C-alpha cells in the first residue's frame, strides 16, 4: 500500500519528456515529483512560460508509458529578503498553481525558504518574525490554491522557518484550509543528535497532523563529519521499514517519494521496500 514516486531529476542524462517517461518506466515507477527547471533546464519554465499546452504535452507523453505527475515542484525562497525578487518568485508559484492540473498534478510543492537570498542553515530562520513572514506568504499562496483548486504542499526543514513539528502545527492553525498540505521529509527535520528517533518523529507527525500530510519524502542518509548526508535508499541509516509501516497504517497509498535515490539505485530501493513489506507489487 505504498504509492512510490521519484523526483524526475534523480534520473541522469534525461533531456526530453520522452526520455524521462522511458527511464522512469525502466525503474518500475509510475509517479513523478516533477521539477521542470531541473529535469529540463533547456526548456523555459518560469512564470511567463508555463502554460496549459505544456502541461497537456507532458501529461500525454508520460501517460504513453503509464507515468503520471503526482507532485509538481516549484521550490522557491518564499521569504526572499529582496521584495522584488520575492514577488517574482511568488508569482511563479501562483502560475504553477494555475496550470498544475493540466500536468495531472494534485499539488504544487515547495519549502518555505529563509531570511537570506541563498537558503542555508541559520538560527535567524527560527525567529517569530521569520515564521510570521512565512505564514503570511503561505496564506497568500493557499488563497491562490483555493482559486485554482490546487493544493499547496509545504515541506518543513531545519533550514527554514517551518523547522519543527510545533511550527507545522502553528502554521496549520494560522492557515486553516483544505488546500494546504504538508510534505513530510523526516531527514530534513533530524540532526546528528536525534536521528535515531526518526521513526518516533514520523509517528508523532502523523498523530499530530496526519490528515494534512499529503506526501512523504523517504530520503536515506549517512552521518559524516557531524553532518547528515543523503544517499541511495538502503545504503544509509533511515528505518524505511518502520516509517513505511506508519504510512501504510495511517495514510494508505500516500505519495512516498524516494528523494536523492539515483538512477539504478531507484530499482534497488523499490525492491528493498517491497521485500520489507512482504509484497511483490
Tab-separated table of C-alpha atoms in Angstrom:
chain	number	residue	atom	x	y	z
A	1	UNK	CA	0.000	0.000	0.000
A	2	UNK	CA	2.890	2.333	-0.799
A	3	UNK	CA	2.372	4.678	-3.749
A	4	UNK	CA	6.028	5.111	-4.688
A	5	UNK	CA	7.289	8.102	-6.652
A	6	UNK	CA	10.636	9.600	-7.612
A	7	UNK	CA	11.907	13.060	-8.462
A	8	UNK	CA	12.407	13.353	-12.196
A	9	UNK	CA	15.809	14.976	-11.743
A	10	UNK	CA	17.114	11.964	-9.806
A	11	UNK	CA	17.401	10.282	-13.217
A	12	UNK	CA	20.584	11.177	-15.110
A	13	UNK	CA	21.013	12.061	-18.787
A	14	UNK	CA	17.386	12.956	-19.345
A	15	UNK	CA	16.855	15.748	-21.865
A	16	UNK	CA	13.296	15.300	-23.109
A	17	UNK	CA	9.913	14.343	-21.689
A	18	UNK	CA	10.048	11.175	-23.805
A	19	UNK	CA	13.360	10.169	-22.216
A	20	UNK	CA	12.000	10.893	-18.747
A	21	UNK	CA	8.996	8.672	-19.404
A	22	UNK	CA	11.168	5.801	-20.655
A	23	UNK	CA	13.730	5.969	-17.848
A	24	UNK	CA	11.032	6.224	-15.180
A	25	UNK	CA	9.297	3.153	-16.558
A	26	UNK	CA	12.610	1.246	-16.558
A	27	UNK	CA	12.849	1.780	-12.795
A	28	UNK	CA	9.399	0.317	-12.158
A	29	UNK	CA	7.937	3.656	-11.054
A	30	UNK	CA	4.653	5.167	-12.228
A	31	UNK	CA	4.568	8.535	-10.427
A	32	UNK	CA	6.844	11.568	-10.557
A	33	UNK	CA	7.559	14.604	-8.493
A	34	UNK	CA	8.464	16.866	-11.394
A	35	UNK	CA	10.656	19.968	-11.173
A	36	UNK	CA	10.523	21.332	-14.711
A	37	UNK	CA	13.620	23.515	-14.457
A	38	UNK	CA	15.758	20.734	-13.003
A	39	UNK	CA	14.603	17.965	-15.344
A	40	UNK	CA	14.572	20.158	-18.458
A	41	UNK	CA	16.894	23.146	-17.944
A	42	UNK	CA	16.817	23.991	-21.676
A	43	UNK	CA	13.021	24.389	-21.722
A	44	UNK	CA	11.706	27.718	-20.350
A	45	UNK	CA	9.508	27.017	-17.322
A	46	UNK	CA	9.192	30.332	-15.494
A	47	UNK	CA	6.006	32.203	-14.687
A	48	UNK	CA	5.789	33.640	-18.183
A	49	UNK	CA	6.441	30.304	-19.933
A	50	UNK	CA	4.405	27.634	-18.138
A	51	UNK	CA	1.053	27.032	-19.828
A	52	UNK	CA	-1.783	24.552	-20.234
A	53	UNK	CA	-0.407	23.253	-23.536
A	54	UNK	CA	2.905	22.420	-21.876
A	55	UNK	CA	1.058	20.578	-19.153
A	56	UNK	CA	-1.047	18.676	-21.654
A	57	UNK	CA	2.048	17.636	-23.629
A	58	UNK	CA	3.869	16.429	-20.517
A	59	UNK	CA	0.818	14.578	-19.229
A	60	UNK	CA	0.112	12.918	-22.589
A	61	UNK	CA	3.739	11.939	-23.253
A	62	UNK	CA	4.280	10.480	-19.784
A	63	UNK	CA	0.919	8.734	-19.977
A	64	UNK	CA	2.048	6.780	-23.020
A	65	UNK	CA	4.422	4.946	-20.640
A	66	UNK	CA	1.858	4.796	-17.803
A	67	UNK	CA	3.654	7.566	-15.888
A	68	UNK	CA	1.876	10.440	-14.167
A	69	UNK	CA	2.882	13.645	-12.365
A	70	UNK	CA	1.688	13.377	-8.789
A	71	UNK	CA	3.538	16.443	-7.477
A	72	UNK	CA	4.623	19.495	-9.448
A	73	UNK	CA	7.654	21.126	-7.821
A	74	UNK	CA	8.141	24.871	-7.608
A	75	UNK	CA	10.811	25.184	-4.918
A	76	UNK	CA	11.349	28.865	-4.174
A	77	UNK	CA	12.553	31.100	-1.381
A	78	UNK	CA	9.119	32.320	-0.316
A	79	UNK	CA	10.506	34.908	2.095
A	80	UNK	CA	13.383	36.165	-0.058
A	81	UNK	CA	14.687	39.372	1.579
A	82	UNK	CA	14.544	41.324	-1.696
A	83	UNK	CA	10.942	42.400	-2.152
A	84	UNK	CA	11.030	42.472	-5.953
A	85	UNK	CA	12.656	39.061	-6.176
A	86	UNK	CA	10.181	37.645	-3.661
A	87	UNK	CA	7.238	38.927	-5.701
A	88	UNK	CA	8.710	37.368	-8.832
A	89	UNK	CA	9.060	34.004	-7.082
A	90	UNK	CA	5.570	34.103	-5.600
A	91	UNK	CA	4.103	34.983	-8.987
A	92	UNK	CA	5.854	31.934	-10.431
A	93	UNK	CA	4.362	29.694	-7.755
A	94	UNK	CA	0.890	31.116	-8.405
A	95	UNK	CA	1.230	30.409	-12.131
A	96	UNK	CA	2.254	26.833	-11.293
A	97	UNK	CA	-0.893	26.512	-9.193
A	98	UNK	CA	-2.911	27.814	-12.128
A	99	UNK	CA	-1.566	25.247	-14.588
A	100	UNK	CA	-0.729	22.255	-12.366
A	101	UNK	CA	-3.983	20.477	-13.190
A	102	UNK	CA	-3.033	20.391	-16.882
A	103	UNK	CA	0.021	18.328	-15.888
A	104	UNK	CA	-2.267	15.992	-13.919
A	105	UNK	CA	-0.669	17.018	-10.611
A	106	UNK	CA	-2.565	17.051	-7.325
A	107	UNK	CA	-0.362	19.671	-5.638
A	108	UNK	CA	2.449	22.178	-6.110
A	109	UNK	CA	5.327	21.694	-3.674
A	110	UNK	CA	7.888	23.969	-2.075
A	111	UNK	CA	9.914	24.584	1.044
A	112	UNK	CA	9.482	27.970	2.694
A	113	UNK	CA	12.961	29.342	2.080
A	114	UNK	CA	14.879	31.523	4.500
A	115	UNK	CA	15.861	35.019	5.553
A	116	UNK	CA	18.974	35.084	3.330
A	117	UNK	CA	18.883	35.095	-0.503
A	118	UNK	CA	20.543	31.678	-0.616
A	119	UNK	CA	18.794	29.063	1.503
A	120	UNK	CA	21.105	27.953	4.322
A	121	UNK	CA	21.044	26.918	7.951
A	122	UNK	CA	20.804	29.910	10.264
A	123	UNK	CA	19.102	30.366	13.594
A	124	UNK	CA	17.722	33.642	12.215
A	125	UNK	CA	15.144	31.455	10.447
A	126	UNK	CA	13.887	30.311	13.859
A	127	UNK	CA	12.604	33.708	14.994
A	128	UNK	CA	8.927	34.502	15.402
A	129	UNK	CA	9.359	37.268	12.842
A	130	UNK	CA	10.653	34.893	10.150
A	131	UNK	CA	7.847	32.453	10.908
A	132	UNK	CA	5.243	35.210	10.710
A	133	UNK	CA	6.552	36.192	7.274
A	134	UNK	CA	6.332	32.588	6.113
A	135	UNK	CA	2.765	32.298	7.404
A	136	UNK	CA	1.758	35.480	5.576
A	137	UNK	CA	3.213	34.288	2.281
A	138	UNK	CA	1.799	30.780	2.591
A	139	UNK	CA	-1.625	32.265	3.308
A	140	UNK	CA	-1.384	34.196	0.050
A	141	UNK	CA	-0.352	31.106	-1.917
A	142	UNK	CA	-3.077	28.982	-0.352
A	143	UNK	CA	-5.626	31.596	-1.401
A	144	UNK	CA	-4.357	31.132	-4.958
A	145	UNK	CA	-4.586	27.372	-4.449
A	146	UNK	CA	-8.214	27.753	-3.415
A	147	UNK	CA	-8.869	29.848	-6.510
A	148	UNK	CA	-7.367	27.243	-8.850
A	149	UNK	CA	-8.452	24.262	-6.722
A	150	UNK	CA	-4.877	23.055	-6.317
A	151	UNK	CA	-3.171	22.054	-3.079
A	152	UNK	CA	-0.083	23.879	-1.798
A	153	UNK	CA	2.363	21.314	-0.389
A	154	UNK	CA	4.772	22.803	2.171
A	155	UNK	CA	7.916	20.881	3.135
A	156	UNK	CA	9.319	21.721	6.601
A	157	UNK	CA	13.039	21.592	7.265
A	158	UNK	CA	15.787	22.735	9.598
A	159	UNK	CA	16.936	25.340	7.060
A	160	UNK	CA	13.558	27.096	7.130
A	161	UNK	CA	11.184	28.996	9.445
A	162	UNK	CA	8.884	25.938	9.488
A	163	UNK	CA	11.558	23.798	11.110
A	164	UNK	CA	9.762	21.586	13.640
A	165	UNK	CA	6.532	19.731	14.291
A	166	UNK	CA	5.483	22.530	16.627
A	167	UNK	CA	5.940	25.093	13.872
A	168	UNK	CA	3.969	22.894	11.458
A	169	UNK	CA	1.058	22.820	13.884
A	170	UNK	CA	1.240	26.576	14.314
A	171	UNK	CA	1.206	27.011	10.526
A	172	UNK	CA	-1.811	24.741	10.144
A	173	UNK	CA	-3.662	26.672	12.822
A	174	UNK	CA	-2.804	30.010	11.201
A	175	UNK	CA	-3.687	28.919	7.651
A	176	UNK	CA	-6.780	26.773	8.045
A	177	UNK	CA	-7.530	25.489	4.556
A	178	UNK	CA	-8.152	22.190	2.804
A	179	UNK	CA	-5.723	23.452	0.164
A	180	UNK	CA	-2.702	23.448	2.490
A	181	UNK	CA	-0.849	20.143	2.856
A	182	UNK	CA	2.413	19.075	4.483
A	183	UNK	CA	5.143	17.169	2.674
A	184	UNK	CA	6.921	15.327	5.465
A	185	UNK	CA	10.630	14.675	4.971
A	186	UNK	CA	11.889	13.274	8.293
A	187	UNK	CA	15.504	13.543	7.151
A	188	UNK	CA	15.043	17.318	6.828
A	189	UNK	CA	13.998	17.511	10.480
A	190	UNK	CA	16.710	15.430	12.151
A	191	UNK	CA	20.209	16.185	13.415
A	192	UNK	CA	23.167	14.045	14.378
A	193	UNK	CA	21.829	14.229	17.945
A	194	UNK	CA	18.350	12.834	17.284
A	195	UNK	CA	18.482	10.841	14.024
A	196	UNK	CA	17.934	7.603	15.942
A	197	UNK	CA	14.458	8.881	16.862
A	198	UNK	CA	13.393	9.242	13.222
A	199	UNK	CA	10.546	6.710	13.456
A	200	UNK	CA	9.196	8.355	16.607
A	201	UNK	CA	9.289	11.702	14.789
A	202	UNK	CA	7.218	10.302	11.912
A	203	UNK	CA	4.799	8.633	14.317
A	204	UNK	CA	4.347	11.896	16.215
A	205	UNK	CA	3.822	13.865	12.998
A	206	UNK	CA	1.040	11.528	11.899
A	207	UNK	CA	-0.548	11.664	15.339
A	208	UNK	CA	-0.484	15.474	15.453
A	209	UNK	CA	-1.460	16.405	11.897
A	210	UNK	CA	-1.606	13.215	9.866
A	211	UNK	CA	-4.708	14.241	7.927
A	212	UNK	CA	-2.714	17.180	6.496
A	213	UNK	CA	0.257	15.088	5.322
A	214	UNK	CA	-0.059	14.911	1.534
A	215	UNK	CA	3.264	13.188	0.755
A	216	UNK	CA	6.344	11.752	2.461
A	217	UNK	CA	9.923	12.028	1.236
A	218	UNK	CA	11.853	8.867	2.043
A	219	UNK	CA	15.428	10.118	1.950
A	220	UNK	CA	18.147	7.814	3.251
A	221	UNK	CA	21.201	9.315	4.906
A	222	UNK	CA	24.618	8.727	6.413
A	223	UNK	CA	26.288	10.630	9.235
A	224	UNK	CA	29.582	12.087	8.037
A	225	UNK	CA	31.736	14.657	9.842
A	226	UNK	CA	28.887	15.802	12.076
A	227	UNK	CA	26.526	16.162	9.112
A	228	UNK	CA	23.510	14.336	7.706
A	229	UNK	CA	24.401	13.333	4.128
A	230	UNK	CA	21.782	11.913	1.694
A	231	UNK	CA	22.392	8.577	-0.014
A	232	UNK	CA	20.524	5.951	-2.019
A	233	UNK	CA	17.777	4.138	-0.164
A	234	UNK	CA	19.191	1.094	1.606
A	235	UNK	CA	22.736	2.469	1.846
A	236	UNK	CA	22.207	4.566	4.959
A	237	UNK	CA	20.569	4.740	8.366
A	238	UNK	CA	16.929	5.505	7.643
A	239	UNK	CA	14.474	2.989	9.085
A	240	UNK	CA	12.437	2.660	5.913
A	241	UNK	CA	10.569	-0.360	7.236
A	242	UNK	CA	9.366	1.393	10.383
A	243	UNK	CA	8.417	4.548	8.508
A	244	UNK	CA	6.639	2.573	5.779
A	245	UNK	CA	4.584	0.736	8.380
A	246	UNK	CA	3.341	4.045	9.793
A	247	UNK	CA	2.416	5.358	6.348
A	248	UNK	CA	0.555	2.193	5.385
A	249	UNK	CA	-1.350	2.220	8.650
A	250	UNK	CA	-2.194	5.918	8.765
A	251	UNK	CA	-2.440	7.021	5.112
A	252	UNK	CA	-2.598	4.088	2.641
A	253	UNK	CA	-1.358	4.875	-0.880
A	254	UNK	CA	0.091	8.212	0.181
A	255	UNK	CA	2.755	9.525	-2.202
A	256	UNK	CA	6.140	8.258	-0.970
A	257	UNK	CA	8.957	9.936	-2.888
A	258	UNK	CA	12.382	8.258	-2.946
A	259	UNK	CA	14.258	11.544	-2.811
A	260	UNK	CA	18.019	11.528	-3.540
A	261	UNK	CA	17.931	7.869	-4.634
A	262	UNK	CA	19.559	7.988	-8.057
A	263	UNK	CA	19.254	6.040	-11.323
A	264	UNK	CA	19.545	2.257	-10.847
A	265	UNK	CA	19.524	2.820	-7.098
A	266	UNK	CA	15.815	3.501	-7.572
A	267	UNK	CA	15.055	-0.010	-8.765
A	268	UNK	CA	17.092	-1.411	-5.872
A	269	UNK	CA	15.267	0.839	-3.415
A	270	UNK	CA	11.880	-0.234	-4.763
A	271	UNK	CA	12.912	-3.862	-4.369
A	272	UNK	CA	14.037	-3.261	-0.786
A	273	UNK	CA	10.720	-1.664	0.114
A	274	UNK	CA	8.727	-4.460	-1.476
A	275	UNK	CA	10.711	-7.124	0.375
A	276	UNK	CA	10.403	-5.249	3.657
A	277	UNK	CA	6.639	-5.089	3.218
A	278	UNK	CA	6.380	-8.724	2.128
A	279	UNK	CA	4.962	-7.870	-1.273
A	280	UNK	CA	5.961	-8.120	-4.900
A	281	UNK	CA	3.627	-5.402	-6.165
